[in-house]
Short mmCIF file of C-alpha atoms in Angstrom, two decimals:
data_model
loop_
_atom_site.label_atom_id
_atom_site.label_comp_id
_atom_site.label_asym_id
_atom_site.label_seq_id
_atom_site.Cartn_x
_atom_site.Cartn_y
_atom_site.Cartn_z
CA MET A 115 0.09 0.05 0.00
CA PRO A 116 1.36 3.44 -0.85
CA SER A 117 2.25 5.81 1.97
CA ASP A 118 0.19 8.91 2.53
CA LEU A 119 2.77 11.03 0.82
CA GLU A 120 2.87 8.78 -2.20
CA LEU A 121 -0.90 8.85 -2.34
CA LEU A 122 -0.88 12.52 -2.33
CA VAL A 123 1.73 12.91 -5.04
CA THR A 124 -0.27 10.65 -7.35
CA ALA A 125 -3.42 12.54 -6.62
CA ALA A 126 -1.69 15.89 -7.29
CA ARG A 127 -0.52 14.87 -10.70
CA GLU A 128 -3.81 13.57 -11.75
CA ALA A 129 -5.31 16.96 -10.47
CA GLY A 130 -2.76 18.76 -12.56
CA LYS A 131 -3.97 16.82 -15.69
CA ILE A 132 -7.51 17.82 -15.04
CA ALA A 133 -6.90 21.44 -14.33
CA ARG A 134 -4.58 22.04 -17.27
CA GLY A 135 -7.40 20.91 -19.41
CA PHE A 136 -9.37 24.06 -18.39
CA PHE A 137 -6.37 26.30 -18.05
CA LYS A 138 -6.53 29.30 -20.58
CA SER A 139 -9.63 27.70 -22.14
CA ASP A 140 -12.14 30.29 -20.80
CA PRO A 141 -13.50 28.10 -17.99
CA LYS A 142 -16.87 28.84 -16.37
CA VAL A 143 -16.39 31.18 -13.32
CA TRP A 144 -18.84 31.80 -10.40
CA GLU A 145 -18.58 34.15 -7.36
CA LYS A 146 -19.03 32.32 -4.14
CA SER A 147 -21.41 33.66 -1.45
CA ASN A 148 -20.33 35.85 1.36
CA ASN A 149 -17.60 37.43 -0.78
CA ALA A 150 -15.55 34.18 -0.57
CA GLY A 151 -14.03 34.77 -3.99
CA PRO A 152 -14.33 33.10 -7.47
CA VAL A 153 -14.62 29.38 -8.18
CA THR A 154 -14.17 27.77 -11.63
CA GLU A 155 -15.46 24.58 -13.14
CA ALA A 156 -11.79 23.49 -12.93
CA ASP A 157 -11.88 23.76 -9.13
CA LEU A 158 -14.98 21.60 -8.97
CA ALA A 159 -13.73 18.98 -11.39
CA VAL A 160 -10.48 18.52 -9.48
CA ASN A 161 -12.33 18.39 -6.19
CA GLN A 162 -14.72 15.76 -7.51
CA MET A 163 -11.76 13.55 -8.50
CA LEU A 164 -9.93 14.12 -5.26
CA GLU A 165 -13.05 13.39 -3.11
CA ARG A 166 -13.75 10.13 -5.15
CA THR A 167 -10.25 8.79 -5.06
CA LEU A 168 -8.54 9.86 -1.77
CA PRO A 169 -11.22 8.72 0.64
CA ALA A 170 -11.58 5.51 -1.28
CA ALA A 171 -7.84 4.84 -0.75
CA ARG A 172 -8.22 5.81 2.99
CA PRO A 173 -11.84 5.23 4.04
CA ASP A 174 -11.11 5.81 7.70
CA TYR A 175 -9.79 9.33 7.06
CA GLY A 176 -11.91 12.51 7.34
CA TRP A 177 -12.30 15.06 4.56
CA LEU A 178 -12.06 18.83 4.50
CA SER A 179 -11.88 20.77 1.30
CA GLU A 180 -12.52 24.19 0.18
CA GLU A 181 -14.91 23.08 -2.54
CA THR A 182 -16.89 20.57 -0.47
CA GLU A 183 -19.67 22.25 1.43
CA GLU A 184 -20.10 21.27 5.07
CA THR A 185 -23.27 21.57 7.10
CA GLU A 186 -23.10 22.92 10.69
CA ASP A 187 -24.07 19.61 12.24
CA ASP A 188 -21.55 17.50 10.19
CA THR A 189 -18.85 16.74 12.64
CA SER A 190 -17.69 13.40 11.05
CA ARG A 191 -14.13 14.69 10.19
CA ARG A 192 -13.60 16.07 13.68
CA ASN A 193 -13.95 12.52 15.09
CA LYS A 194 -11.21 11.09 12.89
CA PRO A 195 -7.61 10.83 13.89
CA ARG A 196 -6.53 11.65 10.31
CA VAL A 197 -8.16 13.95 7.84
CA PHE A 198 -7.29 15.15 4.25
CA VAL A 199 -7.11 18.84 4.07
CA ILE A 200 -7.50 19.89 0.45
CA ASP A 201 -7.44 23.02 -1.69
CA PRO A 202 -8.23 21.80 -5.27
CA ILE A 203 -6.83 24.83 -6.81
CA ASP A 204 -5.16 27.52 -4.65
CA GLY A 205 -4.72 30.74 -6.29
CA THR A 206 -7.93 30.59 -8.35
CA ARG A 207 -7.56 34.28 -9.40
CA ALA A 208 -4.22 33.49 -10.91
CA PHE A 209 -5.62 30.47 -12.68
CA ILE A 210 -8.37 32.66 -14.24
CA ALA A 211 -5.94 35.28 -15.26
CA GLY A 212 -3.71 32.84 -17.06
CA SER A 213 -0.80 33.03 -14.60
CA ASP A 214 1.20 29.91 -13.87
CA THR A 215 1.48 30.28 -10.21
CA TRP A 216 -1.71 28.33 -8.99
CA ALA A 217 -1.24 25.20 -7.10
CA HIS A 218 -2.87 22.00 -5.85
CA SER A 219 -2.53 21.95 -2.12
CA LEU A 220 -3.01 18.52 -0.43
CA ALA A 221 -2.30 17.53 3.15
CA VAL A 222 -2.88 14.81 5.69
CA VAL A 223 -3.47 15.97 9.24
CA GLU A 224 -3.22 13.74 12.22
CA ASP A 225 -4.36 15.00 15.64
CA GLY A 226 -4.31 18.60 14.36
CA ARG A 227 -0.87 18.45 12.92
CA PRO A 228 0.07 17.96 9.17
CA VAL A 229 2.04 14.61 8.62
CA ALA A 230 2.03 14.59 4.79
CA ALA A 231 1.95 17.40 2.37
CA VAL A 232 2.16 18.19 -1.37
CA VAL A 233 2.05 21.54 -3.07
CA TYR A 234 2.02 20.97 -6.82
CA LEU A 235 2.23 23.64 -9.65
CA PRO A 236 1.33 21.78 -12.87
CA VAL A 237 2.27 24.46 -15.38
CA LEU A 238 5.67 24.93 -13.84
CA ASP A 239 6.00 21.17 -12.94
CA LYS A 240 7.03 22.02 -9.47
CA MET A 241 6.28 19.19 -6.98
CA TYR A 242 6.99 20.22 -3.41
CA THR A 243 6.65 17.33 -0.88
CA ALA A 244 7.18 16.66 2.76
CA SER A 245 6.10 14.18 5.47
CA ARG A 246 6.62 14.11 9.19
CA ASP A 247 9.62 11.71 8.73
CA VAL A 248 10.89 13.12 5.46
CA PRO A 249 12.59 16.49 4.77
CA ALA A 250 10.95 18.99 2.43
CA LYS A 251 11.83 18.50 -1.18
CA LEU A 252 11.29 20.04 -4.60
CA ASN A 253 11.10 17.54 -7.46
CA GLY A 254 12.89 15.06 -5.30
CA GLN A 255 15.84 17.35 -4.11
CA GLU A 256 15.94 18.46 -0.52
CA ILE A 257 15.30 22.06 0.19
CA THR A 258 15.93 24.48 3.14
CA VAL A 259 14.67 27.89 4.28
CA SER A 260 16.70 31.00 3.83
CA GLY A 261 19.71 31.44 6.30
CA ARG A 262 18.90 35.16 6.70
CA THR A 263 19.27 36.33 10.31
CA GLU A 264 17.87 39.78 10.28
CA ILE A 265 14.60 41.27 9.25
CA SER A 266 16.00 44.45 7.43
CA GLY A 267 16.10 43.74 3.78
CA ALA A 268 14.18 40.37 4.10
CA THR A 269 12.22 39.35 1.12
CA VAL A 270 8.59 38.91 2.36
CA LEU A 271 5.59 37.42 0.42
CA ALA A 272 2.42 39.09 1.43
CA ALA A 273 -0.41 41.16 0.04
CA LYS A 274 -0.19 44.84 0.46
CA PRO A 275 -2.67 45.35 3.29
CA ASN A 276 -0.35 43.29 5.63
CA PHE A 277 2.12 46.21 5.59
CA ASP A 278 -0.47 48.80 6.79
CA GLN A 279 0.92 50.57 9.86
CA HIS A 280 -1.91 49.40 12.31
CA HIS A 281 -0.54 45.74 12.14
CA TRP A 282 2.85 46.74 13.57
CA ARG A 283 4.12 47.94 16.90
CA GLY A 284 6.42 50.70 15.57
CA ASP A 285 7.51 51.35 11.99
CA VAL A 286 6.54 48.88 9.24
CA PRO A 287 9.78 46.60 8.88
CA ASP A 288 12.20 47.57 6.27
CA VAL A 289 11.53 44.50 4.07
CA GLU A 290 11.21 43.89 0.33
CA PRO A 291 7.62 42.95 -0.31
CA ALA A 292 6.61 40.42 -3.05
CA PHE A 293 3.43 38.74 -3.93
CA ARG A 294 1.92 35.46 -5.27
CA SER A 295 -1.74 34.69 -5.34
CA SER A 296 -1.51 31.15 -3.94
CA LEU A 297 -0.79 31.07 -0.07
CA ALA A 298 0.46 27.41 -0.65
CA TYR A 299 2.89 28.57 -3.31
CA ARG A 300 4.13 31.40 -0.90
CA MET A 301 4.92 28.91 1.71
CA ALA A 302 6.49 26.60 -0.67
CA LEU A 303 8.70 29.42 -1.87
CA VAL A 304 9.81 30.06 1.78
CA ALA A 305 10.55 26.40 2.18
CA GLU A 306 12.72 26.53 -0.93
CA GLY A 307 14.62 29.49 0.35
CA ARG A 308 13.78 31.69 -2.64
CA PHE A 309 12.11 34.14 -0.18
CA ASP A 310 12.85 34.84 3.48
CA ALA A 311 9.30 34.86 4.80
CA MET A 312 5.58 34.97 4.02
CA LEU A 313 2.72 36.37 6.17
CA THR A 314 -0.90 36.78 6.11
CA LEU A 315 -2.42 38.58 9.00
CA ARG A 316 -6.18 38.09 8.41
CA PRO A 317 -8.14 34.75 9.25
CA THR A 318 -6.77 32.04 7.09
CA TRP A 319 -8.56 28.96 5.80
CA GLU A 320 -6.69 25.75 6.85
CA TRP A 321 -6.76 24.30 3.25
CA ASP A 322 -4.70 27.23 2.20
CA VAL A 323 -1.74 26.60 4.51
CA ALA A 324 -1.87 23.05 5.90
CA ALA A 325 0.42 21.56 3.24
CA GLY A 326 2.62 24.68 3.12
CA SER A 327 3.12 24.70 6.89
CA LEU A 328 4.71 21.20 6.84
CA LEU A 329 6.84 22.15 3.91
CA VAL A 330 8.31 25.02 5.88
CA THR A 331 8.91 23.23 9.14
CA GLN A 332 10.48 20.21 7.41
CA ALA A 333 12.72 22.69 5.49
CA GLY A 334 13.95 23.98 8.84
CA GLY A 335 11.67 26.90 9.25
CA ALA A 336 9.29 28.19 11.82
CA VAL A 337 5.45 28.58 11.28
CA THR A 338 2.96 30.09 13.64
CA GLY A 339 -0.32 32.00 13.56
CA ARG A 340 -0.07 35.77 13.65
CA HIS A 341 0.00 35.74 17.53
CA ASN A 342 2.86 33.29 17.67
CA GLU A 343 0.52 30.24 18.43
CA GLU A 344 1.18 26.88 17.08
CA PRO A 345 -1.29 26.22 14.26
CA VAL A 346 -3.75 23.37 14.88
CA PHE A 347 -5.73 22.04 12.01
CA ASN A 348 -9.07 20.27 11.65
CA ASN A 349 -11.02 22.75 13.69
CA ALA A 350 -14.76 22.94 13.68
CA MET A 351 -14.41 26.40 11.98
CA PRO A 352 -11.45 25.55 9.74
CA GLN A 353 -9.67 28.98 10.15
CA LEU A 354 -6.48 30.08 11.78
CA SER A 355 -5.60 33.53 13.03
CA GLY A 356 -3.25 34.20 10.00
CA MET A 357 0.16 32.80 9.28
CA VAL A 358 3.79 33.73 9.59
CA ALA A 359 6.41 31.60 8.16
CA ALA A 360 10.15 32.09 7.81
CA GLY A 361 13.55 30.85 8.92
CA PRO A 362 13.78 31.01 12.76
CA PRO A 363 15.65 34.31 13.18
CA VAL A 364 13.35 36.25 10.73
CA HIS A 365 10.26 34.61 12.17
CA LYS A 366 11.23 35.71 15.63
CA GLU A 367 11.78 39.32 14.45
CA LEU A 368 8.50 39.43 12.51
CA ILE A 369 6.50 38.18 15.49
CA LYS A 370 8.14 40.82 17.75
CA ALA A 371 7.42 43.55 15.45
CA LEU A 372 3.70 42.61 14.95
CA ALA A 373 1.08 44.53 16.95
#
């Protein structure tokens, strides 16, 4: 039987085949309710495949996906020791715009902590993987976070509102901001050491960051919520306070600087 990580890798590659069939082909797009953003027929097609194949391979695991609607009284996943946490397409706006920086984000969470993770960018053919017992890798090669030790001049992936003054104790840190639509890809880039840090300071859906958080920690980095709490997944309301991910010295300085 394949390991959880092997299972996720196989599923991610199949997801990529499906999504690329819709990419730059004018897929149907809808706006979700409650200003939750856009969704495309590609998101739903990928989700349908993943929801059919992954639970069939692990029938005792729970299921949490951005594109699978949950009812308030459905607590079945909360009672499972392991659960799939899935974003069929993370960076849907990038997908719609024809950018190549969207990703499939797949994780297995055990007792609230990720134990296997894949972030896959099909157009770029970048497969990021990690498990609790295996270091983070990109296309099979081990990766590590940046060795930067100070916050000044650090490259930080974040949306512009995160640098508004009210988020910070004093002056906004002197960093070099950058942006990618997909939170999962942002975390993968930190794990790879291409950027020093990423942050998002608003409530963050678990499926956006579950896989990426394991990539960063298994690449030697530090990952917390915005208030420096350890992230715990598979909550009844599947949201975290935000996310700060970086090499340990820069992470410490970012947390110290945040209001």
